[in-house]
Amino acid sequence: MKQSIKHSLRFKITAIFVSLVTLTLLGSWFINNFFLEKFYIQKKMGTLIDTYYQLEELVSMDITDKDNWEEVRERQNRLKQVRDAHNLAFLCTDTSYQPVVSVASDKELLSKKLIGYMYGGNQNRTLIATPMENVRIELYYDETLRSAYMDCWGYIGDNYLFIVSVPIESIRESVQISNQFLIYVGIIIASVSAILVYFITRKITKPILELSQISKKVANLDFSARYLGKEEDEIGVLGNSMNELANQLEQTIEELKNANIQLKKDIEEKVQIDELRKEFLSNVSHELKTPIALIQGYAEGLKEGINDDEESRNFYCDVIMDEADKMNKMVRKLLTLNHIEFGQEEMIMEQFDIVELVQSVVNASSIMIQQKNAHVTISGMKEAIVIGDEFKIEEVVTNYISNALNHLQSPNNITIHIYEKGDKVRVSVHNTGKPIPDEDLEKVWIKFYKVDKARTRAYGGSGIGLSIVKAIMDAMNEQCGVENKQGGVEFWFELKKGEIISESEETLKIIK
């Protein structure tokens, strides 16, 4: 669901920028309105005093000396330039108020103002400064002309009077015009700036929105999204950090998933082993109960002399010995499996002929083969030197052949095939019979596990023979397996190929 943005960052940045522009313009207006006139007056005061010094230098020159005429004209021209540049009017007279130097369009007005200052006749005047003892600067408002002036007047030496006047009404008008101009320009600048900033900030907000979408996907455990921006600023750093976060989360969650799967497997295996253990204890107790009862019964019979003839006593003894042998075999198998699984059984690695070993196990099992009416065929290699623990491999082959005989069905064929497979020699034992369900193929190696409980119980199996096979092959770091083949089931194991060497050169390797 797309989340609505109530307070857009673009709008905020635009509003802040426009506010700053507006405040700047208002500040400029405030400075113009309240400080520009004072600044102007200060600047003009300096100009008026400079003009006074130039007048002082001019009137102090001897104009009767022809050598000074050129300099006098130069100074007069300079005063005219000052007048034109600063809109000044000035008048210098002698003590009888006769003009000596005049640069003004209305000499009579300046002369009246000077006389008025000298005799205190001018009204609406305000003293601003007295830069020197004989010089005053005053503001004067002419009610007739309705104009304000700043006048600098006083004495030049003992023989001359002067007045320099500049109108200040123009500065007030300039302030008003400037303020109006700032208002108009400010509105235009603020409007244009708002539009430009609004669109420019898209470059900032767009990657932020992309990062927001990526964070939402990460929150929903979708780690496929990545930030692809190439910025080298703070947003680029944030994007790279977001990508690293997504990678770390993806890796961590994947590890947690794998750990969870493994934990489930461990729990299932534990539950399964626990069930098998309970079933095994039940089967073992059942299997032991019968021979123990037989042994006890026949032993009591012998003691009480139920049958006095020697043949009956021998029969009782044979039953007792047979049942004791069954229990002994079961205990030995359990001890063997336990020793192998806990590394207490040493593996003596040596070279031997696996073909010869298989043939000897088949010959040793001839009675069982005849009892089952089985047809055993050995095919493949005539000689195969392999490396392994010969005694333990003999037990593996014995278990495979016993398992094949116990599950044999018509036409009662057992095929033992020995062949090369890469750098290994594989021995497979195939028996005709009912296939193992696919879901049970990998479970046949689990100790106490029985695919067909009734059949296993019938031939006295305990469900640990194949577990011993698996433990032996794992202890030698070799492989074994089972497959459903056409017409039956095939069990196999592999051993590394050896080399034919003389007996004196043969070495043994012990694996613990």
Short mmCIF file of C-alpha atoms in Angstrom, two decimals:
data_model
loop_
_atom_site.label_atom_id
_atom_site.label_comp_id
_atom_site.label_asym_id
_atom_site.label_seq_id
_atom_site.Cartn_x
_atom_site.Cartn_y
_atom_site.Cartn_z
CA MET A 1 0.00 0.00 0.00
CA LYS A 2 1.44 3.34 -1.04
CA GLN A 3 1.91 5.68 1.88
CA SER A 4 0.72 9.25 1.36
CA ILE A 5 3.14 12.12 2.12
CA LYS A 6 1.43 14.78 4.22
CA HIS A 7 4.43 17.09 4.54
CA SER A 8 6.45 16.92 1.33
CA LEU A 9 10.17 17.60 1.61
CA ARG A 10 10.03 19.45 -1.71
CA PHE A 11 7.34 21.75 -0.32
CA LYS A 12 9.33 22.33 2.87
CA ILE A 13 12.55 23.20 1.02
CA THR A 14 10.64 25.49 -1.35
CA ALA A 15 8.87 27.20 1.54
CA ILE A 16 12.13 27.67 3.43
CA PHE A 17 13.88 29.12 0.38
CA VAL A 18 11.02 31.50 -0.42
CA SER A 19 10.89 32.54 3.25
CA LEU A 20 14.61 33.31 3.22
CA VAL A 21 14.26 35.36 0.02
CA THR A 22 11.30 37.23 1.51
CA LEU A 23 13.14 37.91 4.76
CA THR A 24 16.15 39.16 2.80
CA LEU A 25 13.97 41.54 0.81
CA LEU A 26 12.16 42.74 3.94
CA GLY A 27 15.52 43.29 5.61
CA SER A 28 16.70 45.32 2.62
CA TRP A 29 13.52 47.37 2.74
CA PHE A 30 13.93 47.99 6.47
CA ILE A 31 17.57 49.08 6.05
CA ASN A 32 16.66 51.36 3.14
CA ASN A 33 13.77 52.89 4.99
CA PHE A 34 15.50 53.55 8.31
CA PHE A 35 19.23 53.71 7.66
CA LEU A 36 19.82 54.77 4.04
CA GLU A 37 19.03 58.43 4.68
CA LYS A 38 21.37 58.56 7.68
CA PHE A 39 24.09 56.85 5.67
CA TYR A 40 23.53 59.31 2.85
CA ILE A 41 23.79 62.26 5.23
CA GLN A 42 27.04 60.92 6.67
CA LYS A 43 28.50 60.57 3.18
CA LYS A 44 27.33 64.05 2.20
CA MET A 45 28.84 65.54 5.36
CA GLY A 46 32.21 64.29 4.17
CA THR A 47 31.64 65.82 0.73
CA LEU A 48 30.65 69.16 2.26
CA ILE A 49 33.79 69.28 4.42
CA ASP A 50 36.00 68.38 1.42
CA THR A 51 34.38 71.21 -0.54
CA TYR A 52 35.09 73.60 2.35
CA TYR A 53 38.80 72.72 2.19
CA GLN A 54 38.89 73.26 -1.57
CA LEU A 55 37.22 76.68 -1.15
CA GLU A 56 39.74 77.51 1.56
CA GLU A 57 42.64 76.68 -0.75
CA LEU A 58 41.10 78.64 -3.63
CA VAL A 59 40.44 81.90 -1.75
CA SER A 60 43.86 81.74 -0.13
CA MET A 61 45.54 81.96 -3.56
CA ASP A 62 46.74 85.31 -4.94
CA ILE A 63 44.72 85.78 -8.11
CA THR A 64 46.63 88.92 -9.00
CA ASP A 65 49.66 86.81 -9.68
CA LYS A 66 49.52 85.69 -13.28
CA ASP A 67 51.53 82.60 -12.44
CA ASN A 68 48.61 81.36 -10.31
CA TRP A 69 45.88 81.88 -12.87
CA GLU A 70 46.24 78.40 -14.39
CA GLU A 71 45.99 76.74 -10.99
CA VAL A 72 43.05 78.92 -10.04
CA ARG A 73 41.14 77.85 -13.14
CA GLU A 74 41.99 74.23 -12.42
CA ARG A 75 40.62 74.51 -8.89
CA GLN A 76 37.48 76.25 -10.16
CA ASN A 77 36.89 73.46 -12.66
CA ARG A 78 37.41 70.91 -9.92
CA LEU A 79 34.76 72.63 -7.81
CA LYS A 80 32.35 72.55 -10.73
CA GLN A 81 32.96 68.83 -11.14
CA VAL A 82 32.22 68.34 -7.44
CA ARG A 83 29.05 70.37 -7.84
CA ASP A 84 27.87 68.38 -10.79
CA ALA A 85 28.84 65.05 -9.26
CA HIS A 86 27.17 65.66 -5.89
CA ASN A 87 24.44 68.15 -6.83
CA LEU A 88 26.04 70.87 -4.70
CA ALA A 89 25.64 74.63 -4.64
CA PHE A 90 28.19 76.79 -2.82
CA LEU A 91 28.98 80.43 -2.36
CA CYS A 92 31.98 82.19 -0.87
CA THR A 93 31.75 85.93 -0.02
CA ASP A 94 33.78 88.51 1.78
CA THR A 95 32.64 89.95 5.07
CA SER A 96 30.40 92.42 3.22
CA TYR A 97 28.65 89.51 1.55
CA GLN A 98 30.07 90.24 -1.88
CA PRO A 99 30.55 87.01 -3.86
CA VAL A 100 34.13 85.85 -4.29
CA VAL A 101 33.53 82.31 -5.53
CA SER A 102 30.12 81.11 -6.65
CA VAL A 103 29.06 77.83 -8.21
CA ALA A 104 25.30 77.98 -7.97
CA SER A 105 22.34 78.70 -10.18
CA ASP A 106 20.72 80.95 -7.60
CA LYS A 107 23.33 83.08 -5.88
CA GLU A 108 20.72 85.31 -4.20
CA LEU A 109 19.06 82.32 -2.47
CA LEU A 110 22.41 81.11 -1.13
CA SER A 111 23.33 84.63 -0.05
CA LYS A 112 20.03 85.00 1.87
CA LYS A 113 20.52 81.62 3.53
CA LEU A 114 24.06 82.57 4.55
CA ILE A 115 22.89 85.89 5.99
CA GLY A 116 20.07 84.09 7.75
CA TYR A 117 22.52 81.61 9.33
CA MET A 118 24.85 84.42 10.38
CA TYR A 119 22.11 86.38 12.04
CA GLY A 120 19.94 83.52 13.21
CA GLY A 121 17.07 84.37 10.92
CA ASN A 122 16.53 80.95 9.34
CA GLN A 123 13.76 78.86 10.89
CA ASN A 124 13.28 75.06 10.75
CA ARG A 125 17.00 74.38 11.12
CA THR A 126 18.69 71.61 13.05
CA LEU A 127 22.36 71.46 13.97
CA ILE A 128 23.93 68.19 12.92
CA ALA A 129 27.63 68.64 13.59
CA THR A 130 30.36 71.16 14.28
CA PRO A 131 33.42 69.59 12.61
CA MET A 132 35.51 72.72 13.29
CA GLU A 133 35.21 75.78 15.49
CA ASN A 134 34.28 78.06 12.61
CA VAL A 135 32.19 75.56 10.63
CA ARG A 136 28.65 74.24 11.23
CA ILE A 137 26.56 71.64 9.42
CA GLU A 138 22.79 72.01 9.73
CA LEU A 139 19.59 70.59 8.27
CA TYR A 140 17.29 73.26 6.89
CA TYR A 141 13.71 72.90 5.67
CA ASP A 142 12.57 75.60 3.23
CA GLU A 143 8.81 75.97 3.70
CA THR A 144 8.51 78.13 0.59
CA LEU A 145 10.14 75.55 -1.67
CA ARG A 146 9.03 72.64 0.53
CA SER A 147 12.45 71.10 0.30
CA ALA A 148 15.04 69.98 2.81
CA TYR A 149 18.71 70.86 2.57
CA MET A 150 21.91 70.07 4.37
CA ASP A 151 24.03 73.19 4.62
CA CYS A 152 27.63 73.59 5.68
CA TRP A 153 28.46 77.23 6.50
CA GLY A 154 30.92 79.34 8.45
CA TYR A 155 34.15 81.31 8.14
CA ILE A 156 37.22 80.86 5.99
CA GLY A 157 39.88 82.68 7.89
CA ASP A 158 38.90 86.15 9.04
CA ASN A 159 37.96 87.63 5.69
CA TYR A 160 35.56 85.19 4.04
CA LEU A 161 32.19 83.54 4.61
CA PHE A 162 30.97 80.44 2.84
CA ILE A 163 27.94 78.17 2.44
CA VAL A 164 27.74 74.78 0.73
CA SER A 165 24.25 73.39 0.25
CA VAL A 166 22.95 70.07 -0.97
CA PRO A 167 19.28 69.04 -1.22
CA ILE A 168 18.38 65.84 0.70
CA GLU A 169 14.83 65.54 -0.54
CA SER A 170 16.15 63.47 -3.42
CA ILE A 171 17.48 60.82 -1.07
CA ARG A 172 14.08 60.39 0.51
CA GLU A 173 12.54 60.04 -2.91
CA SER A 174 15.29 57.57 -3.82
CA VAL A 175 14.51 55.54 -0.71
CA GLN A 176 10.84 55.35 -1.67
CA ILE A 177 11.66 54.37 -5.24
CA SER A 178 14.17 51.80 -4.01
CA ASN A 179 11.64 50.28 -1.65
CA GLN A 180 9.02 50.06 -4.40
CA PHE A 181 11.58 48.48 -6.68
CA LEU A 182 12.52 45.95 -4.00
CA ILE A 183 8.87 44.99 -3.54
CA TYR A 184 8.31 44.40 -7.26
CA VAL A 185 11.61 42.61 -7.76
CA GLY A 186 11.10 40.62 -4.56
CA ILE A 187 7.73 39.30 -5.70
CA ILE A 188 9.21 38.24 -9.04
CA ILE A 189 12.32 36.69 -7.46
CA ALA A 190 10.31 34.84 -4.81
CA SER A 191 7.89 33.46 -7.43
CA VAL A 192 10.60 32.37 -9.86
CA SER A 193 12.71 30.96 -7.03
CA ALA A 194 9.78 28.96 -5.69
CA ILE A 195 9.17 27.38 -9.10
CA LEU A 196 12.85 26.65 -9.74
CA VAL A 197 13.49 25.27 -6.25
CA TYR A 198 10.36 23.09 -6.44
CA PHE A 199 11.63 21.38 -9.59
CA ILE A 200 15.31 21.35 -8.60
CA THR A 201 14.54 19.65 -5.28
CA ARG A 202 13.18 16.71 -7.26
CA LYS A 203 16.78 15.64 -7.69
CA ILE A 204 17.02 15.40 -3.91
CA THR A 205 13.64 13.91 -3.14
CA LYS A 206 13.63 11.33 -5.95
CA PRO A 207 16.54 9.25 -4.56
CA ILE A 208 15.06 9.60 -1.07
CA LEU A 209 11.78 8.14 -2.31
CA GLU A 210 13.73 5.33 -4.02
CA LEU A 211 15.46 4.56 -0.73
CA SER A 212 12.08 4.56 0.98
CA GLN A 213 10.75 1.97 -1.48
CA ILE A 214 13.87 -0.16 -1.01
CA SER A 215 13.48 -0.02 2.78
CA LYS A 216 9.85 -1.17 2.44
CA LYS A 217 10.93 -4.14 0.32
CA VAL A 218 13.64 -5.01 2.83
CA ALA A 219 11.05 -4.79 5.61
CA ASN A 220 8.99 -7.34 3.64
CA LEU A 221 12.10 -9.57 3.36
CA ASP A 222 12.58 -8.80 -0.33
CA PHE A 223 16.32 -8.22 -0.68
CA SER A 224 16.48 -8.08 -4.48
CA ALA A 225 16.12 -4.28 -4.66
CA ARG A 226 19.34 -2.25 -4.67
CA TYR A 227 20.03 1.48 -4.80
CA LEU A 228 21.74 2.23 -8.13
CA GLY A 229 22.44 5.95 -7.67
CA LYS A 230 25.99 7.22 -8.28
CA GLU A 231 25.85 10.26 -5.99
CA GLU A 232 28.91 10.98 -3.87
CA ASP A 233 27.02 13.00 -1.29
CA GLU A 234 25.12 12.06 1.88
CA ILE A 235 22.33 10.40 -0.15
CA GLY A 236 24.90 8.24 -1.94
CA VAL A 237 26.39 7.20 1.40
CA LEU A 238 22.89 6.37 2.68
CA GLY A 239 22.16 4.35 -0.48
CA ASN A 240 25.38 2.33 -0.12
CA SER A 241 24.60 1.75 3.56
CA MET A 242 21.12 0.54 2.59
CA ASN A 243 22.62 -1.90 0.07
CA GLU A 244 25.06 -3.22 2.67
CA LEU A 245 22.22 -3.58 5.16
CA ALA A 246 20.15 -5.53 2.62
CA ASN A 247 23.13 -7.82 1.87
CA GLN A 248 23.81 -8.45 5.55
CA LEU A 249 20.13 -9.09 6.31
CA GLU A 250 19.79 -11.42 3.32
CA GLN A 251 22.87 -13.37 4.38
CA THR A 252 21.80 -13.50 8.02
CA ILE A 253 18.25 -14.58 7.22
CA GLU A 254 19.56 -17.21 4.81
CA GLU A 255 21.83 -18.52 7.55
CA LEU A 256 18.90 -18.52 9.98
CA LYS A 257 16.77 -20.42 7.45
CA ASN A 258 19.48 -23.01 6.94
CA ALA A 259 19.97 -23.29 10.69
CA ASN A 260 16.22 -23.65 11.14
CA ILE A 261 16.05 -26.35 8.48
CA GLN A 262 18.96 -28.17 10.08
CA LEU A 263 17.34 -27.80 13.49
CA LYS A 264 14.10 -29.27 12.17
CA LYS A 265 16.04 -32.15 10.66
CA ASP A 266 17.88 -32.69 13.93
CA ILE A 267 14.63 -32.63 15.87
CA GLU A 268 12.97 -35.02 13.42
CA GLU A 269 16.00 -37.31 13.55
CA LYS A 270 16.05 -37.18 17.33
CA VAL A 271 12.34 -37.98 17.50
CA GLN A 272 12.83 -40.75 14.97
CA ILE A 273 15.82 -42.20 16.82
CA ASP A 274 13.91 -41.99 20.07
CA GLU A 275 11.01 -43.88 18.52
CA LEU A 276 13.40 -46.42 17.04
CA ARG A 277 15.14 -46.78 20.38
CA LYS A 278 11.83 -47.47 22.07
CA GLU A 279 10.92 -49.92 19.34
CA PHE A 280 14.35 -51.53 19.53
CA LEU A 281 14.12 -51.94 23.30
CA SER A 282 10.70 -53.49 22.83
CA ASN A 283 11.99 -55.87 20.14
CA VAL A 284 15.14 -56.75 22.07
CA SER A 285 13.18 -57.41 25.24
CA HIS A 286 10.80 -59.56 23.19
CA GLU A 287 13.67 -61.41 21.51
CA LEU A 288 15.48 -61.94 24.81
CA LYS A 289 12.32 -62.91 26.65
CA THR A 290 11.79 -66.01 24.51
CA PRO A 291 15.32 -67.47 24.70
CA ILE A 292 15.59 -66.62 28.40
CA ALA A 293 12.27 -68.37 29.05
CA LEU A 294 13.42 -71.38 27.00
CA ILE A 295 16.77 -71.51 28.72
CA GLN A 296 15.10 -71.25 32.12
CA GLY A 297 12.46 -73.88 31.29
CA TYR A 298 14.85 -76.44 29.82
CA ALA A 299 17.39 -75.85 32.59
CA GLU A 300 14.70 -76.48 35.22
CA GLY A 301 13.67 -79.61 33.32
CA LEU A 302 17.24 -80.90 33.37
CA LYS A 303 17.56 -80.15 37.07
CA GLU A 304 14.32 -81.94 37.94
CA GLY A 305 15.19 -84.87 35.66
CA ILE A 306 11.96 -84.75 33.63
CA ASN A 307 13.53 -86.95 30.98
CA ASP A 308 16.13 -89.41 32.14
CA ASP A 309 17.18 -90.70 28.72
CA GLU A 310 20.39 -89.27 27.30
CA GLU A 311 18.82 -88.21 23.97
CA SER A 312 16.30 -85.94 25.71
CA ARG A 313 18.99 -84.42 27.90
CA ASN A 314 21.13 -83.69 24.85
CA PHE A 315 18.14 -82.06 23.15
CA TYR A 316 17.56 -79.83 26.20
CA CYS A 317 21.22 -78.86 26.22
CA ASP A 318 21.19 -78.09 22.49
CA VAL A 319 18.18 -75.77 22.91
CA ILE A 320 19.85 -73.95 25.79
CA MET A 321 23.11 -73.50 23.86
CA ASP A 322 21.30 -72.34 20.69
CA GLU A 323 19.26 -69.69 22.50
CA ALA A 324 22.34 -68.48 24.40
CA ASP A 325 24.20 -68.18 21.09
CA LYS A 326 21.43 -65.98 19.64
CA MET A 327 21.62 -63.64 22.60
CA ASN A 328 25.40 -63.59 22.39
CA LYS A 329 25.33 -62.61 18.70
CA MET A 330 22.86 -59.79 19.35
CA VAL A 331 24.99 -58.36 22.17
CA ARG A 332 28.15 -58.60 20.09
CA LYS A 333 26.54 -56.70 17.22
CA LEU A 334 25.47 -53.92 19.55
CA LEU A 335 28.94 -53.69 21.04
CA THR A 336 30.55 -53.63 17.59
CA LEU A 337 28.27 -50.84 16.37
CA ASN A 338 28.87 -48.82 19.53
CA HIS A 339 32.66 -49.18 19.27
CA ILE A 340 32.71 -48.13 15.61
CA GLU A 341 30.43 -45.13 16.09
CA PHE A 342 32.44 -43.82 19.04
CA GLY A 343 35.81 -44.39 17.35
CA GLN A 344 36.86 -47.12 19.74
CA GLU A 345 37.40 -49.62 16.93
CA GLU A 346 40.69 -49.35 15.04
CA MET A 347 40.60 -49.58 11.24
CA ILE A 348 43.65 -51.43 9.94
CA MET A 349 44.03 -50.28 6.32
CA GLU A 350 45.76 -52.83 4.09
CA GLN A 351 45.67 -54.15 0.55
CA PHE A 352 43.71 -57.29 -0.24
CA ASP A 353 41.79 -58.94 -3.05
CA ILE A 354 38.12 -58.09 -2.65
CA VAL A 355 37.12 -60.79 -5.17
CA GLU A 356 38.77 -63.45 -3.04
CA LEU A 357 37.13 -62.06 0.10
CA VAL A 358 33.65 -62.12 -1.49
CA GLN A 359 34.12 -65.70 -2.64
CA SER A 360 35.19 -66.79 0.87
CA VAL A 361 32.12 -65.12 2.45
CA VAL A 362 29.85 -66.82 -0.11
CA ASN A 363 31.47 -70.17 0.63
CA ALA A 364 31.03 -69.59 4.38
CA SER A 365 27.33 -68.82 3.79
CA SER A 366 26.73 -71.91 1.65
CA ILE A 367 24.51 -73.59 4.25
CA MET A 368 22.21 -70.52 4.47
CA ILE A 369 22.23 -70.27 0.68
CA GLN A 370 21.12 -73.87 0.36
CA GLN A 371 18.45 -73.42 3.03
CA LYS A 372 17.02 -70.45 1.11
CA ASN A 373 17.33 -72.37 -2.18
CA ALA A 374 19.17 -69.31 -3.55
CA HIS A 375 21.24 -69.01 -6.73
CA VAL A 376 24.32 -66.83 -6.12
CA THR A 377 26.36 -65.47 -9.05
CA ILE A 378 29.66 -63.53 -8.79
CA SER A 379 30.45 -61.47 -11.90
CA GLY A 380 32.87 -58.78 -13.05
CA MET A 381 36.55 -58.59 -12.15
CA LYS A 382 38.53 -61.78 -11.53
CA GLU A 383 40.96 -59.98 -9.23
CA ALA A 384 40.60 -56.56 -7.58
CA ILE A 385 43.18 -55.22 -5.13
CA VAL A 386 41.64 -52.67 -2.81
CA ILE A 387 42.65 -50.73 0.33
CA GLY A 388 40.66 -51.18 3.53
CA ASP A 389 40.21 -53.07 6.77
CA GLU A 390 39.84 -56.62 5.46
CA PHE A 391 38.18 -57.92 8.61
CA LYS A 392 35.61 -55.11 8.67
CA ILE A 393 34.93 -55.38 4.92
CA GLU A 394 34.30 -59.08 5.43
CA GLU A 395 31.63 -58.12 7.95
CA VAL A 396 30.13 -55.67 5.43
CA VAL A 397 29.93 -58.35 2.72
CA THR A 398 28.50 -60.84 5.23
CA ASN A 399 25.80 -58.38 6.27
CA TYR A 400 24.92 -57.61 2.62
CA ILE A 401 24.62 -61.34 1.74
CA SER A 402 22.63 -62.09 4.91
CA ASN A 403 20.32 -59.16 4.17
CA ALA A 404 19.87 -60.39 0.56
CA LEU A 405 19.05 -63.91 1.75
CA ASN A 406 16.57 -62.67 4.36
CA HIS A 407 14.65 -60.60 1.76
CA LEU A 408 14.98 -63.02 -1.15
CA GLN A 409 11.94 -63.80 -3.27
CA SER A 410 11.32 -65.88 -6.37
CA PRO A 411 13.24 -66.59 -8.59
CA ASN A 412 15.68 -66.48 -5.63
CA ASN A 413 18.62 -64.97 -7.53
CA ILE A 414 21.50 -63.11 -5.84
CA THR A 415 24.01 -61.37 -8.11
CA ILE A 416 27.31 -60.03 -6.73
CA HIS A 417 28.97 -57.69 -9.26
CA ILE A 418 32.54 -56.39 -8.80
CA TYR A 419 33.73 -53.67 -11.20
CA GLU A 420 35.88 -50.54 -11.49
CA LYS A 421 34.40 -47.10 -11.13
CA GLY A 422 37.04 -44.42 -11.61
CA ASP A 423 39.71 -44.85 -8.96
CA LYS A 424 37.34 -47.04 -6.94
CA VAL A 425 36.20 -50.64 -6.98
CA ARG A 426 32.46 -51.07 -6.44
CA VAL A 427 30.90 -54.22 -5.01
CA SER A 428 27.14 -54.54 -5.49
CA VAL A 429 24.81 -57.24 -4.10
CA HIS A 430 21.47 -57.57 -5.91
CA ASN A 431 18.65 -59.85 -4.78
CA THR A 432 15.32 -60.50 -6.41
CA GLY A 433 12.44 -59.45 -4.25
CA LYS A 434 10.16 -56.66 -3.19
CA PRO A 435 11.57 -53.12 -3.71
CA ILE A 436 12.11 -50.78 -0.75
CA PRO A 437 9.68 -47.80 -0.66
CA ASP A 438 11.40 -44.63 -1.88
CA GLU A 439 10.75 -42.82 1.40
CA ASP A 440 12.58 -45.60 3.26
CA LEU A 441 15.68 -45.87 1.04
CA GLU A 442 17.77 -43.43 3.11
CA LYS A 443 16.39 -44.73 6.41
CA VAL A 444 17.62 -48.30 6.09
CA TRP A 445 21.00 -47.19 7.48
CA ILE A 446 19.46 -45.85 10.66
CA LYS A 447 20.04 -48.20 13.54
CA PHE A 448 16.99 -50.05 14.83
CA TYR A 449 15.07 -49.11 11.63
CA LYS A 450 13.01 -51.87 9.98
CA VAL A 451 11.17 -51.45 6.68
CA ASP A 452 9.06 -54.59 7.18
CA LYS A 453 8.83 -55.18 10.91
CA ALA A 454 6.92 -58.48 10.63
CA ARG A 455 9.41 -59.95 8.13
CA THR A 456 12.41 -58.77 10.13
CA ARG A 457 11.00 -60.30 13.30
CA ALA A 458 10.34 -63.55 11.42
CA TYR A 459 14.01 -64.17 10.62
CA GLY A 460 15.19 -62.78 13.96
CA GLY A 461 16.72 -59.56 12.65
CA SER A 462 17.43 -56.70 15.02
CA GLY A 463 17.74 -53.88 12.48
CA ILE A 464 21.38 -53.09 13.21
CA GLY A 465 23.22 -55.04 10.50
CA LEU A 466 23.03 -52.24 7.89
CA SER A 467 23.83 -49.67 10.58
CA ILE A 468 27.08 -51.53 11.21
CA VAL A 469 27.80 -51.43 7.45
CA LYS A 470 27.25 -47.66 7.33
CA ALA A 471 29.40 -47.10 10.43
CA ILE A 472 32.27 -49.16 8.99
CA MET A 473 32.24 -47.36 5.61
CA ASP A 474 32.06 -43.92 7.28
CA ALA A 475 34.98 -44.84 9.54
CA MET A 476 37.06 -45.63 6.42
CA ASN A 477 35.79 -42.47 4.60
CA GLU A 478 34.22 -44.59 1.87
CA GLN A 479 30.76 -44.67 0.30
CA CYS A 480 27.89 -47.16 0.43
CA GLY A 481 24.31 -47.06 -0.85
CA VAL A 482 21.12 -48.80 -1.86
CA GLU A 483 19.01 -48.60 -5.05
CA ASN A 484 15.83 -50.21 -6.31
CA LYS A 485 16.68 -52.09 -9.47
CA GLN A 486 14.49 -54.00 -11.91
CA GLY A 487 13.24 -57.12 -10.16
CA GLY A 488 14.79 -56.37 -6.79
CA VAL A 489 17.10 -54.30 -4.58
CA GLU A 490 20.82 -53.61 -4.91
CA PHE A 491 23.17 -52.68 -2.05
CA TRP A 492 26.70 -51.48 -2.86
CA PHE A 493 29.91 -50.15 -1.35
CA GLU A 494 33.14 -48.74 -2.78
CA LEU A 495 36.82 -49.05 -1.87
CA LYS A 496 39.87 -47.29 -3.23
CA LYS A 497 41.92 -49.30 -5.71
CA GLY A 498 45.29 -50.53 -4.46
CA GLU A 499 48.50 -51.61 -6.15
CA ILE A 500 49.97 -55.10 -6.30
CA ILE A 501 53.15 -54.98 -4.22
CA SER A 502 55.40 -57.53 -2.60
CA GLU A 503 54.65 -58.67 0.90
CA SER A 504 57.85 -57.10 2.22
CA GLU A 505 56.86 -53.71 0.89
CA GLU A 506 53.30 -53.83 2.18
CA THR A 507 52.52 -51.31 4.92
CA LEU A 508 49.59 -51.03 7.24
CA LYS A 509 47.68 -47.85 8.00
CA ILE A 510 45.62 -47.66 11.14
CA ILE A 511 42.56 -45.37 11.26
CA LYS A 512 41.10 -44.68 14.66
#
